[in-house]
CSV table of C-alpha atoms in Angstrom, one decimal:
chain,number,residue,atom,x,y,z
A,1,MET,CA,-22.8,22.7,-52.5
A,2,ASN,CA,-23.8,21.6,-49.0
A,3,LYS,CA,-21.2,22.2,-46.3
A,4,GLY,CA,-22.9,20.7,-43.3
A,5,PHE,CA,-23.6,17.2,-41.8
A,6,THR,CA,-26.7,15.3,-42.6
A,7,LEU,CA,-28.9,14.0,-39.8
A,8,LEU,CA,-27.8,10.4,-40.5
A,9,GLU,CA,-24.1,11.2,-40.2
A,10,VAL,CA,-24.7,13.0,-36.8
A,11,LEU,CA,-26.8,10.0,-35.5
A,12,ILE,CA,-24.2,7.5,-36.5
A,13,THR,CA,-21.4,9.5,-34.9
A,14,LEU,CA,-23.4,9.9,-31.7
A,15,SER,CA,-24.3,6.2,-31.6
A,16,ILE,CA,-20.7,5.2,-32.0
A,17,PHE,CA,-19.8,7.6,-29.2
A,18,VAL,CA,-22.5,6.2,-26.9
A,19,ILE,CA,-21.4,2.6,-27.5
A,20,VAL,CA,-17.7,3.4,-26.8
A,21,ALA,CA,-18.6,5.4,-23.7
A,22,SER,CA,-20.9,2.6,-22.4
A,23,LEU,CA,-18.1,0.1,-22.8
A,24,ILE,CA,-15.7,2.3,-20.9
A,25,LEU,CA,-18.1,2.9,-18.1
A,26,ALA,CA,-19.1,-0.7,-17.8
A,27,ASN,CA,-15.4,-1.7,-17.1
A,28,TYR,CA,-14.7,1.3,-14.9
A,29,PRO,CA,-15.1,-0.4,-11.5
A,30,GLU,CA,-12.8,-3.3,-12.5
A,31,PHE,CA,-10.3,-0.7,-13.8
A,32,GLN,CA,-10.5,1.3,-10.6
A,33,ALA,CA,-10.0,-1.8,-8.5
A,34,GLY,CA,-7.0,-2.8,-10.5
A,35,ILE,CA,-5.4,0.7,-10.2
A,36,SER,CA,-6.0,0.7,-6.5
A,37,LEU,CA,-4.4,-2.7,-6.0
A,38,LYS,CA,-1.4,-1.6,-8.1
A,39,ARG,CA,-1.0,1.6,-6.1
A,40,THR,CA,-1.2,-0.3,-2.8
A,41,SER,CA,1.4,-2.9,-4.0
A,42,GLN,CA,3.7,-0.1,-5.1
A,43,GLU,CA,3.4,1.6,-1.7
A,44,ILE,CA,4.2,-1.6,0.1
A,45,ALA,CA,7.2,-2.2,-2.1
A,46,LEU,CA,8.4,1.3,-1.5
A,47,THR,CA,8.2,0.8,2.2
A,48,ILE,CA,10.1,-2.4,2.1
A,49,ARG,CA,12.8,-0.8,0.0
A,50,GLU,CA,12.9,2.1,2.5
A,51,ALA,CA,13.5,-0.4,5.3
A,52,GLN,CA,16.3,-2.0,3.3
A,53,SER,CA,17.8,1.3,2.6
A,54,TYR,CA,17.7,2.4,6.2
A,55,SER,CA,19.3,-0.9,7.3
A,56,LEU,CA,22.1,-0.7,4.7
A,57,SER,CA,22.8,3.0,5.2
A,58,VAL,CA,22.9,2.6,9.0
A,59,LYS,CA,20.3,5.1,9.7
A,60,GLY,CA,20.2,5.8,13.4
A,61,PHE,CA,17.2,6.1,15.7
A,62,GLN,CA,17.8,7.9,19.0
A,63,ASP,CA,21.6,7.4,18.6
A,64,GLU,CA,21.2,3.6,18.3
A,65,TYR,CA,21.9,1.7,15.1
A,66,LYS,CA,19.7,-1.3,14.7
A,67,GLY,CA,17.8,-3.1,12.0
A,68,TYR,CA,14.6,-2.0,10.3
A,69,GLY,CA,11.7,-4.0,9.1
A,70,VAL,CA,8.1,-4.0,8.0
A,71,TYR,CA,5.4,-5.7,10.1
A,72,PHE,CA,2.2,-7.1,8.6
A,73,GLU,CA,-0.6,-8.1,11.0
A,74,LYS,CA,-2.2,-11.4,10.2
A,75,PHE,CA,-5.8,-10.4,10.9
A,76,ASN,CA,-5.6,-6.7,9.9
A,77,SER,CA,-4.9,-6.4,6.2
A,78,ASN,CA,-5.5,-2.6,6.1
A,79,SER,CA,-2.2,-1.5,7.6
A,80,TYR,CA,1.4,-2.3,8.1
A,81,ILE,CA,4.2,-0.9,10.2
A,82,LEU,CA,7.7,0.2,9.3
A,83,PHE,CA,9.7,-0.3,12.5
A,84,SER,CA,13.2,0.1,13.9
A,85,ASP,CA,14.3,-3.0,15.9
A,86,LEU,CA,15.5,-1.6,19.2
Protein backbone atom coordinates (compact mmCIF):
# COMPACT_ATOMS: atom_id res chain seq x y z
CA MET A 1 0.00 0.00 0.00
CA ASN A 2 1.45 3.41 -1.03
CA LYS A 3 1.20 6.13 1.62
CA GLY A 4 2.65 9.08 -0.28
CA PHE A 5 1.56 11.59 -2.87
CA THR A 6 2.10 11.06 -6.55
CA LEU A 7 3.98 13.61 -8.60
CA LEU A 8 0.75 14.53 -10.41
CA GLU A 9 -1.06 15.31 -7.15
CA VAL A 10 1.80 17.53 -5.97
CA LEU A 11 1.92 19.40 -9.30
CA ILE A 12 -1.83 20.00 -9.32
CA THR A 13 -1.75 21.26 -5.72
CA LEU A 14 1.17 23.57 -6.43
CA SER A 15 -0.45 24.92 -9.60
CA ILE A 16 -3.69 25.72 -7.72
CA PHE A 17 -1.66 27.47 -5.04
CA VAL A 18 0.26 29.50 -7.64
CA ILE A 19 -2.97 30.55 -9.39
CA VAL A 20 -4.61 31.66 -6.14
CA ALA A 21 -1.46 33.49 -5.00
CA SER A 22 -1.12 35.31 -8.34
CA LEU A 23 -4.76 36.45 -8.17
CA ILE A 24 -4.22 37.79 -4.68
CA LEU A 25 -0.99 39.57 -5.58
CA ALA A 26 -2.52 41.06 -8.74
CA ASN A 27 -5.25 42.78 -6.68
CA TYR A 28 -2.99 43.79 -3.78
CA PRO A 29 -2.33 47.43 -4.86
CA GLU A 30 -6.07 48.11 -5.23
CA PHE A 31 -6.73 46.41 -1.90
CA GLN A 32 -4.01 48.46 -0.19
CA ALA A 33 -5.33 51.72 -1.68
CA GLY A 34 -8.84 50.87 -0.50
CA ILE A 35 -7.63 50.10 3.02
CA SER A 36 -5.63 53.35 3.10
CA LEU A 37 -8.65 55.38 2.00
CA LYS A 38 -10.86 53.70 4.60
CA ARG A 39 -8.31 54.31 7.37
CA THR A 40 -7.98 57.99 6.41
CA SER A 41 -11.75 58.49 6.32
CA GLN A 42 -12.09 56.86 9.75
CA GLU A 43 -9.37 59.14 11.12
CA ILE A 44 -11.14 62.24 9.77
CA ALA A 45 -14.49 61.06 11.15
CA LEU A 46 -12.87 60.48 14.54
CA THR A 47 -11.41 63.99 14.53
CA ILE A 48 -14.81 65.50 13.65
CA ARG A 49 -16.45 63.51 16.46
CA GLU A 50 -13.68 64.69 18.80
CA ALA A 51 -14.46 68.34 17.90
CA GLN A 52 -18.17 67.69 18.51
CA SER A 53 -17.42 66.05 21.84
CA TYR A 54 -15.16 68.91 22.95
CA SER A 55 -17.85 71.45 22.03
CA LEU A 56 -20.65 69.61 23.80
CA SER A 57 -18.65 68.83 26.92
CA VAL A 58 -17.39 72.42 27.20
CA LYS A 59 -13.74 71.47 27.16
CA GLY A 60 -11.75 74.56 28.07
CA PHE A 61 -8.62 75.85 26.41
CA GLN A 62 -6.55 78.25 28.52
CA ASP A 63 -9.53 78.90 30.83
CA GLU A 64 -11.78 80.00 27.95
CA TYR A 65 -14.70 77.97 26.69
CA LYS A 66 -15.21 78.35 22.98
CA GLY A 67 -16.24 76.23 20.02
CA TYR A 68 -14.13 73.61 18.30
CA GLY A 69 -13.92 72.73 14.65
CA VAL A 70 -11.97 71.01 11.89
CA TYR A 71 -10.33 73.04 9.12
CA PHE A 72 -9.62 71.56 5.69
CA GLU A 73 -7.38 73.55 3.34
CA LYS A 74 -8.69 73.81 -0.20
CA PHE A 75 -5.38 73.25 -1.98
CA ASN A 76 -3.63 70.98 0.54
CA SER A 77 -5.47 67.69 0.79
CA ASN A 78 -2.76 66.05 2.90
CA SER A 79 -3.67 67.62 6.22
CA TYR A 80 -6.42 69.12 8.33
CA ILE A 81 -6.48 71.04 11.60
CA LEU A 82 -8.54 70.48 14.75
CA PHE A 83 -8.89 73.95 16.24
CA SER A 84 -10.40 75.77 19.18
CA ASP A 85 -12.20 78.96 18.18
CA LEU A 86 -10.78 81.64 20.44
